[in-house]
Short mmCIF file of C-alpha atoms and ligand atoms in Angstrom, two decimals:
data_model
loop_
_atom_site.label_atom_id
_atom_site.label_comp_id
_atom_site.label_asym_id
_atom_site.label_seq_id
_atom_site.Cartn_x
_atom_site.Cartn_y
_atom_site.Cartn_z
CA MET D 1 21.13 10.97 2.88
CA LYS D 2 24.02 12.95 1.97
CA SER D 3 24.64 11.11 -1.14
CA PHE D 4 20.99 12.07 -1.89
CA ILE D 5 21.37 15.80 -1.17
CA ASP D 6 24.52 16.21 -2.27
CA LYS D 7 23.15 14.97 -5.38
CA PHE D 8 20.51 18.30 -4.94
CA THR D 9 23.59 20.04 -3.96
CA ALA D 10 24.91 19.29 -6.99
CA PHE D 11 21.91 19.23 -9.48
CA TYR D 12 20.14 22.99 -8.59
CA GLY D 13 24.01 24.96 -7.38
CA SER D 14 22.10 24.71 -3.94
CA ALA D 15 21.13 22.84 -0.87
CA PRO D 16 17.48 22.11 -0.50
CA THR D 17 15.85 23.94 2.54
CA ALA D 18 13.41 20.44 3.36
CA ALA D 19 13.53 17.16 2.85
CA ALA D 20 11.38 13.86 3.88
CA MET D 21 11.70 10.14 3.30
CA ALA D 22 8.47 8.31 4.21
CA PRO D 23 8.55 3.65 3.43
CA GLY D 24 6.58 1.36 0.94
CA ARG D 25 4.48 -0.84 3.06
CA LEU D 26 3.30 -4.01 2.92
CA GLU D 27 -0.47 -5.15 3.50
CA ILE D 28 -0.08 -8.74 5.76
CA LEU D 29 -3.34 -9.71 6.37
CA GLY D 30 -6.35 -7.38 5.64
CA ASN D 31 -7.17 -7.40 1.67
CA HIS D 32 -9.28 -4.74 0.30
CA THR D 33 -10.58 -4.04 3.92
CA ASP D 34 -9.52 -0.11 4.31
CA TYR D 35 -12.52 0.74 2.23
CA ASN D 36 -14.70 -1.10 4.29
CA GLN D 37 -13.56 0.25 7.30
CA GLY D 38 -12.57 -2.84 8.67
CA PHE D 39 -8.23 -4.12 10.30
CA VAL D 40 -5.50 -4.24 8.55
CA LEU D 41 -2.78 -5.95 9.79
CA SER D 42 0.84 -4.24 7.42
CA CYS D 43 3.97 -2.92 8.00
CA ALA D 44 6.39 -0.09 6.43
CA VAL D 45 9.47 -2.07 5.33
CA ALA D 46 12.55 -0.56 5.06
CA GLN D 47 12.96 0.81 1.28
CA ASN D 48 12.26 4.61 1.16
CA THR D 49 11.30 6.98 -1.03
CA ALA D 50 13.61 10.43 0.21
CA PHE D 51 12.34 14.01 -1.31
CA ALA D 52 14.12 17.09 -0.80
CA MET D 53 13.23 20.84 -2.02
CA LYS D 54 14.04 24.70 -2.80
CA ARG D 55 12.22 27.47 -3.04
CA THR D 56 11.99 29.15 -6.86
CA GLU D 57 10.23 32.12 -8.45
CA GLY D 58 7.43 31.40 -10.53
CA THR D 59 4.81 29.26 -10.50
CA VAL D 60 6.62 26.46 -12.59
CA CYS D 61 8.35 23.52 -10.62
CA THR D 62 10.87 21.00 -11.16
CA LEU D 63 11.22 17.57 -10.26
CA ARG D 64 14.40 15.42 -10.96
CA ASP D 65 14.30 11.58 -10.11
CA PHE D 66 18.04 10.55 -9.59
CA ARG D 67 16.77 6.76 -10.18
CA SER D 68 15.29 7.50 -13.34
CA GLY D 69 17.57 9.89 -14.63
CA ALA D 70 14.55 11.80 -15.10
CA THR D 71 13.81 15.58 -15.34
CA MET D 72 10.04 16.92 -14.77
CA GLU D 73 8.11 20.48 -15.32
CA PHE D 74 4.95 21.05 -13.70
CA ASP D 75 3.17 24.46 -13.29
CA LEU D 76 1.60 25.33 -10.31
CA ALA D 77 -0.66 28.40 -12.07
CA ASP D 78 -3.33 25.28 -13.27
CA LEU D 79 -3.30 22.65 -10.51
CA ASP D 80 -6.21 20.96 -12.21
CA ASP D 81 -3.80 19.76 -15.12
CA VAL D 82 -2.38 16.79 -14.20
CA PRO D 83 1.13 16.06 -15.44
CA ARG D 84 1.31 11.90 -17.42
CA ASN D 85 4.36 11.75 -15.68
CA GLY D 86 5.47 11.15 -11.49
CA SER D 87 5.57 14.18 -10.67
CA ARG D 88 0.88 14.28 -10.51
CA TYR D 89 2.39 12.44 -7.23
CA VAL D 90 3.84 15.64 -6.15
CA LYS D 91 1.13 18.03 -8.10
CA GLY D 92 -1.73 16.30 -6.80
CA MET D 93 -0.45 17.16 -3.10
CA VAL D 94 0.09 20.19 -3.63
CA LYS D 95 -4.10 20.66 -4.73
CA GLU D 96 -4.45 18.62 -1.95
CA LEU D 97 -3.25 21.68 0.67
CA ALA D 98 -4.34 24.11 -1.10
CA LYS D 99 -7.83 21.92 -0.68
CA ARG D 100 -7.11 22.71 2.91
CA GLY D 101 -6.31 26.31 2.31
CA TYR D 102 -2.70 25.86 2.20
CA LYS D 103 -0.84 27.75 -0.53
CA VAL D 104 2.50 26.25 -1.64
CA THR D 105 4.39 28.47 -4.14
CA ALA D 106 6.36 27.12 -6.57
CA PHE D 107 9.90 24.73 -5.35
CA ASP D 108 12.80 22.42 -6.89
CA ALA D 109 12.27 19.30 -5.69
CA ALA D 110 13.98 16.16 -5.86
CA ILE D 111 13.64 12.69 -5.69
CA GLU D 112 15.05 8.71 -4.56
CA SER D 113 14.46 5.45 -3.61
CA SER D 114 13.61 2.49 -3.62
CA VAL D 115 10.82 0.56 -3.12
CA PRO D 116 10.29 -1.78 -6.15
CA LEU D 117 7.45 0.99 -8.84
CA SER D 118 3.86 -0.34 -9.74
CA ALA D 119 4.57 -4.01 -7.37
CA GLY D 120 2.12 -3.26 -4.86
CA MET D 121 4.42 -1.49 -2.14
CA SER D 122 2.98 1.13 -2.55
CA SER D 123 5.63 3.85 -3.79
CA SER D 124 3.26 6.25 -5.32
CA ALA D 125 2.19 6.66 -1.43
CA ALA D 126 5.72 6.65 -0.53
CA LEU D 127 6.20 10.17 -2.47
CA GLU D 128 3.01 11.81 -1.74
CA THR D 129 3.80 11.17 1.60
CA ALA D 130 7.56 12.10 1.48
CA ALA D 131 6.89 15.01 -1.13
CA GLY D 132 3.74 16.34 1.19
CA TYR D 133 6.13 16.09 4.86
CA ALA D 134 9.10 18.12 3.14
CA ILE D 135 6.30 20.72 1.58
CA GLY D 136 4.89 20.84 5.01
CA LYS D 137 8.38 22.00 6.66
CA GLU D 138 9.66 23.84 4.15
CA PHE D 139 5.87 26.70 3.72
CA GLY D 140 4.90 25.71 7.69
CA ILE D 141 2.29 23.47 7.29
CA ASP D 142 1.21 21.25 11.04
CA LEU D 143 -1.24 18.98 9.94
CA ASP D 144 -1.19 15.54 12.24
CA LYS D 145 -0.20 12.37 10.67
CA ALA D 146 -3.70 10.47 9.99
CA GLU D 147 -5.01 13.72 8.38
CA TRP D 148 -1.26 13.78 6.24
CA ALA D 149 -2.35 10.03 5.18
CA ARG D 150 -5.86 11.43 3.71
CA CYS D 151 -4.00 14.23 1.58
CA GLY D 152 -2.25 11.17 -0.04
CA GLN D 153 -5.16 9.34 0.06
CA GLY D 154 -6.94 12.50 -2.13
CA VAL D 155 -4.23 12.70 -4.20
CA GLU D 156 -5.21 8.60 -5.33
CA ASN D 157 -9.15 9.09 -4.75
CA ASN D 158 -9.69 12.75 -6.09
CA TYR D 159 -6.46 13.56 -8.71
CA LEU D 160 -6.26 10.26 -10.31
CA GLY D 161 -9.25 8.98 -9.57
CA LEU D 162 -8.05 5.62 -7.77
CA LYS D 163 -10.84 4.93 -5.30
CA SER D 164 -8.42 3.73 -2.38
CA GLY D 165 -8.33 3.36 1.28
CA LEU D 166 -6.41 5.11 3.33
CA LEU D 167 -3.80 1.95 3.76
CA ASP D 168 -1.15 2.55 1.66
CA GLN D 169 -0.23 6.25 3.29
CA PHE D 170 -1.15 5.59 6.71
CA SER D 171 1.60 2.32 6.59
CA SER D 172 3.53 4.61 5.68
CA ILE D 173 3.50 7.13 7.83
CA PHE D 174 2.40 5.03 11.63
CA GLY D 175 4.96 1.62 10.42
CA LYS D 176 7.00 1.01 13.26
CA ARG D 177 10.20 -0.89 12.55
CA ASP D 178 10.25 -4.49 13.15
CA SER D 179 6.79 -4.58 14.39
CA MET D 180 3.74 -4.89 12.30
CA ILE D 181 0.99 -2.69 12.74
CA LEU D 182 -2.83 -3.44 13.46
CA SER D 183 -5.02 -0.46 12.19
CA ASP D 184 -8.95 0.16 12.46
CA PHE D 185 -10.11 2.13 9.67
CA ARG D 186 -13.65 2.86 11.57
CA THR D 187 -11.36 4.87 13.79
CA VAL D 188 -8.28 5.64 11.64
CA GLU D 189 -5.92 4.53 14.31
CA VAL D 190 -2.89 2.41 15.51
CA LEU D 191 -4.63 -0.59 17.20
CA ARG D 192 -2.06 -2.41 18.75
CA THR D 193 1.49 -3.47 17.25
CA ALA D 194 2.58 -7.31 16.74
CA ALA D 195 6.13 -8.30 16.20
CA LEU D 196 6.82 -10.72 13.49
CA PRO D 197 8.16 -14.03 15.08
CA GLU D 198 11.59 -14.36 15.37
CA GLY D 199 13.44 -16.95 13.58
CA TYR D 200 10.78 -15.58 10.59
CA SER D 201 11.16 -13.37 7.40
CA ILE D 202 8.95 -12.17 4.69
CA VAL D 203 10.16 -12.79 1.76
CA VAL D 204 8.58 -10.68 -1.13
CA ILE D 205 8.29 -11.95 -4.52
CA ASN D 206 7.30 -10.11 -7.37
CA SER D 207 5.51 -11.46 -10.21
CA MET D 208 6.47 -8.86 -12.85
CA LYS D 209 3.20 -8.72 -13.81
CA LYS D 210 0.61 -6.20 -13.54
CA HIS D 211 -2.88 -5.96 -14.77
CA ASN D 212 -3.65 -2.49 -17.58
CA LEU D 213 -7.15 -2.49 -15.83
CA VAL D 214 -6.46 -1.81 -12.65
CA ASP D 215 -7.35 0.91 -11.36
CA SER D 216 -10.92 0.20 -13.29
CA GLU D 217 -11.35 -3.20 -12.15
CA TYR D 218 -10.27 -1.73 -8.22
CA ASN D 219 -12.70 0.42 -8.18
CA VAL D 220 -15.55 -1.88 -9.42
CA ARG D 221 -14.04 -4.10 -6.61
CA ARG D 222 -15.21 -1.52 -4.59
CA ALA D 223 -18.72 -0.13 -6.11
CA ASP D 224 -19.55 -3.90 -5.25
CA CYS D 225 -18.77 -3.75 -1.54
CA GLU D 226 -20.64 -1.08 -0.92
CA ALA D 227 -23.77 -2.84 -2.75
CA ALA D 228 -23.31 -5.15 -0.84
CA ALA D 229 -22.98 -3.09 2.13
CA LYS D 230 -25.92 -1.40 0.84
CA VAL D 231 -28.10 -4.58 1.60
CA MET D 232 -26.53 -5.82 4.86
CA ASN D 233 -27.77 -1.85 5.79
CA SER D 234 -31.47 -3.55 5.09
CA ILE D 235 -30.72 -6.44 7.13
CA VAL D 236 -28.85 -5.79 9.74
CA PRO D 237 -29.83 -2.99 11.81
CA GLY D 238 -27.01 -0.11 12.41
CA ALA D 239 -24.96 -1.70 9.63
CA THR D 240 -22.84 0.72 7.72
CA THR D 241 -20.05 -0.51 5.77
CA LEU D 242 -18.93 -4.80 5.47
CA ARG D 243 -16.58 -4.24 8.76
CA ASP D 244 -20.51 -4.72 11.37
CA ILE D 245 -21.55 -7.47 9.33
CA SER D 246 -20.55 -11.19 10.78
CA LEU D 247 -19.74 -14.54 8.20
CA GLU D 248 -23.07 -15.79 9.89
CA GLN D 249 -24.64 -12.97 9.20
CA LEU D 250 -23.73 -12.67 5.99
CA ALA D 251 -24.50 -16.10 5.38
CA ASP D 252 -27.55 -15.73 6.48
CA ALA D 253 -28.54 -12.52 4.05
CA LYS D 254 -26.44 -14.99 1.02
CA GLY D 255 -29.98 -15.20 -1.41
CA LYS D 256 -30.31 -10.91 -0.56
CA MET D 257 -27.71 -10.41 -2.78
CA SER D 258 -26.10 -11.44 -6.17
CA ASP D 259 -23.32 -13.91 -6.55
CA ARG D 260 -20.62 -11.80 -7.13
CA GLU D 261 -21.71 -8.97 -4.43
CA TYR D 262 -21.90 -12.43 -2.11
CA ARG D 263 -18.21 -13.56 -2.81
CA ARG D 264 -17.04 -9.91 -2.85
CA ALA D 265 -18.76 -9.25 1.13
CA LEU D 266 -17.29 -12.89 2.28
CA HIS D 267 -13.48 -11.67 1.31
CA VAL D 268 -13.89 -8.64 2.78
CA VAL D 269 -15.44 -9.97 5.96
CA GLY D 270 -13.06 -13.06 5.82
CA GLU D 271 -9.94 -11.20 5.85
CA CYS D 272 -10.91 -8.73 8.52
CA THR D 273 -11.63 -12.19 10.74
CA ARG D 274 -8.24 -13.29 9.09
CA VAL D 275 -7.10 -10.10 10.93
CA MET D 276 -8.21 -10.38 14.19
CA GLU D 277 -7.19 -14.49 14.18
CA GLY D 278 -3.40 -13.67 12.61
CA VAL D 279 -3.15 -11.37 15.89
CA LYS D 280 -3.99 -13.75 18.70
CA LEU D 281 -2.12 -16.30 16.93
CA LEU D 282 0.62 -14.52 17.31
CA ASP D 283 0.14 -14.23 20.77
CA ALA D 284 0.09 -17.45 21.40
CA GLY D 285 2.60 -18.07 19.25
CA ASP D 286 0.97 -19.70 16.59
CA VAL D 287 3.56 -18.88 13.84
CA ALA D 288 2.09 -22.33 11.72
CA GLY D 289 -1.21 -20.78 12.27
CA PHE D 290 -0.96 -17.79 11.31
CA GLY D 291 1.19 -18.85 8.04
CA ASP D 292 -1.81 -20.70 6.90
CA LEU D 293 -4.28 -18.02 7.07
CA TRP D 294 -1.82 -15.88 4.78
CA PHE D 295 -2.66 -19.21 2.23
CA GLN D 296 -6.62 -18.97 3.03
CA SER D 297 -6.43 -15.21 2.51
CA HIS D 298 -5.22 -15.63 -0.95
CA TYR D 299 -7.59 -18.89 -1.88
CA SER D 300 -10.25 -15.94 -1.23
CA SER D 301 -8.45 -13.55 -3.12
CA ARG D 302 -8.81 -16.07 -6.29
CA ASP D 303 -12.23 -17.18 -5.55
CA ASN D 304 -13.64 -14.76 -4.02
CA PHE D 305 -12.54 -11.41 -4.39
CA GLU D 306 -10.79 -12.73 -8.17
CA ASN D 307 -8.14 -10.19 -7.54
CA SER D 308 -5.19 -12.54 -8.09
CA THR D 309 -3.76 -13.66 -11.88
CA PRO D 310 -2.62 -17.15 -13.04
CA GLU D 311 0.96 -15.47 -11.69
CA LEU D 312 0.57 -14.72 -8.04
CA ASP D 313 -1.15 -17.95 -8.61
CA TYR D 314 1.79 -20.30 -9.25
CA LEU D 315 3.80 -18.46 -6.92
CA VAL D 316 1.74 -18.95 -3.77
CA GLU D 317 1.17 -22.41 -5.47
CA LEU D 318 4.98 -22.97 -5.71
CA ALA D 319 5.15 -21.71 -1.80
CA LYS D 320 3.20 -24.82 -0.60
CA SER D 321 6.16 -26.97 -2.30
CA VAL D 322 9.90 -25.69 -1.66
CA PRO D 323 10.76 -25.92 2.22
CA GLY D 324 10.54 -23.24 4.48
CA CYS D 325 7.78 -21.71 3.68
CA LEU D 326 4.82 -20.64 6.52
CA GLY D 327 2.39 -19.11 4.39
CA ALA D 328 2.37 -16.67 1.19
CA ARG D 329 -0.16 -14.69 -0.81
CA LEU D 330 -1.13 -11.81 -2.79
CA SER D 331 -0.33 -8.37 -0.98
CA GLY D 332 -1.35 -4.95 -2.03
CA GLY D 333 -4.38 -4.04 -3.99
CA GLY D 334 -3.87 -7.50 -6.26
CA PHE D 335 -3.97 -8.19 -10.47
CA GLY D 336 -0.41 -8.15 -10.81
CA GLY D 337 2.15 -7.42 -8.35
CA ILE D 338 3.70 -8.88 -5.49
CA THR D 339 2.97 -12.09 -3.10
CA ILE D 340 4.44 -12.42 0.20
CA HIS D 341 6.10 -15.06 1.80
CA LEU D 342 6.80 -15.63 5.91
CA VAL D 343 9.64 -17.69 5.55
CA ALA D 344 12.21 -19.27 8.48
CA SER D 345 15.13 -16.60 7.87
CA ASP D 346 17.73 -19.74 7.92
CA ALA D 347 16.39 -21.18 4.94
CA ALA D 348 14.61 -17.29 3.13
CA GLU D 349 17.64 -17.03 0.31
CA GLU D 350 17.81 -20.51 -0.39
CA TYR D 351 14.14 -20.02 -1.20
CA ALA D 352 13.63 -16.95 -2.93
CA LYS D 353 15.85 -18.62 -4.69
CA ARG D 354 14.28 -21.43 -5.98
CA VAL D 355 11.07 -20.10 -6.24
CA SER D 356 12.25 -17.43 -8.86
CA ALA D 357 14.06 -20.60 -10.86
CA ALA D 358 10.97 -22.25 -10.66
CA TYR D 359 8.45 -18.94 -11.13
CA GLU D 360 11.35 -18.10 -14.03
CA SER D 361 11.61 -21.42 -16.28
CA LYS D 362 7.24 -21.05 -15.63
CA THR D 363 6.80 -18.14 -16.96
CA GLY D 364 9.93 -17.03 -18.78
CA THR D 365 10.44 -14.13 -16.24
CA ALA D 366 12.14 -13.01 -13.65
CA ALA D 367 10.50 -12.38 -10.49
CA GLU D 368 12.27 -9.82 -8.17
CA CYS D 369 12.64 -11.69 -4.45
CA ILE D 370 13.59 -8.78 -1.53
CA ILE D 371 13.89 -10.24 1.60
CA CYS D 372 12.43 -7.50 3.71
CA ASN D 373 12.92 -5.68 7.28
CA ILE D 374 10.37 -3.53 8.91
CA GLY D 375 11.02 -0.24 9.34
CA ASP D 376 9.58 2.83 10.80
CA GLY D 377 6.89 5.02 8.91
CA ALA D 378 8.08 8.31 7.80
CA LYS D 379 10.05 11.31 9.10
CA LEU D 380 11.21 14.77 7.16
CA ILE D 381 15.65 14.76 7.35
CA GLU D 382 17.70 16.90 9.78
CA LEU D 383 19.69 19.03 6.75
C1 LIG S 1 -4.42 -0.93 -2.86
C2 LIG S 1 -5.00 0.70 -1.92
C3 LIG S 1 -5.44 -0.06 -0.59
C4 LIG S 1 -5.93 -1.54 0.07
C5 LIG S 1 -5.45 -2.21 -0.89
C6 LIG S 1 -5.41 -3.64 -1.37
O1 LIG S 1 -3.04 -1.27 -1.93
O2 LIG S 1 -4.05 1.15 -1.87
O3 LIG S 1 -5.75 1.34 -0.04
O4 LIG S 1 -7.29 -1.16 -0.84
O5 LIG S 1 -4.82 -1.82 -2.29
O6 LIG S 1 -6.08 -3.94 0.59
#
């Protein structure tokens, strides 16, 4: 952190007055369940985005990105104007705070990050959260943690038009070192933590391919889920979201909705079930059973939710043939991005090498591999 603060000082000529850092996240089980008010098992990763700032005169903010070397500017005089570059996440946060009645004036800021970009590890949520925490400190804005997560979600939903749930910001804020967190997105709370079994690691393998219609596809999936929930509401009294539906109730209602809506709902209800089942298996020490749920989750993404890609499917297929892996699945929104693999720690490096070599020879693209450590949630940086 010191070198980041020093770079800020060298770039702007004086030290920052507030700084914070926030991690990326991995969705372990519970795909597209958050906006259906369901359950998710997730964790924060050790890779963080750091954000530092100090106030300045006028209305124009400067944002220096030390990773890319870009310097961006945006004007707080027109909060509705959405920047085309990465500063949109910071300006969007200022706008969300303004909507909540907090006035933020111009500042100079800088960021540094080790969270892979556009991969499905929520680099945008990490930036929103780190910016929010630092701005909050500088301007005396005291929100509870869930509300900070809602501010970040608001940036995505209202400013950028992606109707995402709370998972990314929530995990970035509530993550706990060395533990996964089981979250309930109806009550918006962490229900408990669950340790990754001793001797196993999460290997992230990035397909390096991103579908370019991600946001619109995401919103269409969400609309399908809501349509299915509406049908279920007319059958199951009191059911407001897919979270309230059991697999049996859904099966009974199969003929009452389109096949597509049924498969979307089956994925979400199945994922909520797998999350709860996964935690039980972990408690019972059944790591193989836990890993198998990752495969089931992926197959449901591929067949029911249709948010996989041939590249992601291939990475999961490799997990079945390369020794050392107990489970693999796409993680995050889908339509490209990353897969996560549950691998015996002593085999992890060799496993990553073999999978990425096979992936490269088939696709011509080198997959980025990270043996992930589970990190702590967002925090202020002491200056
Ligand atoms: C993206 C969204 C999250 C969540 C996941 C899928 O990461 O931002 O809110 O819906 O996809 O589980």
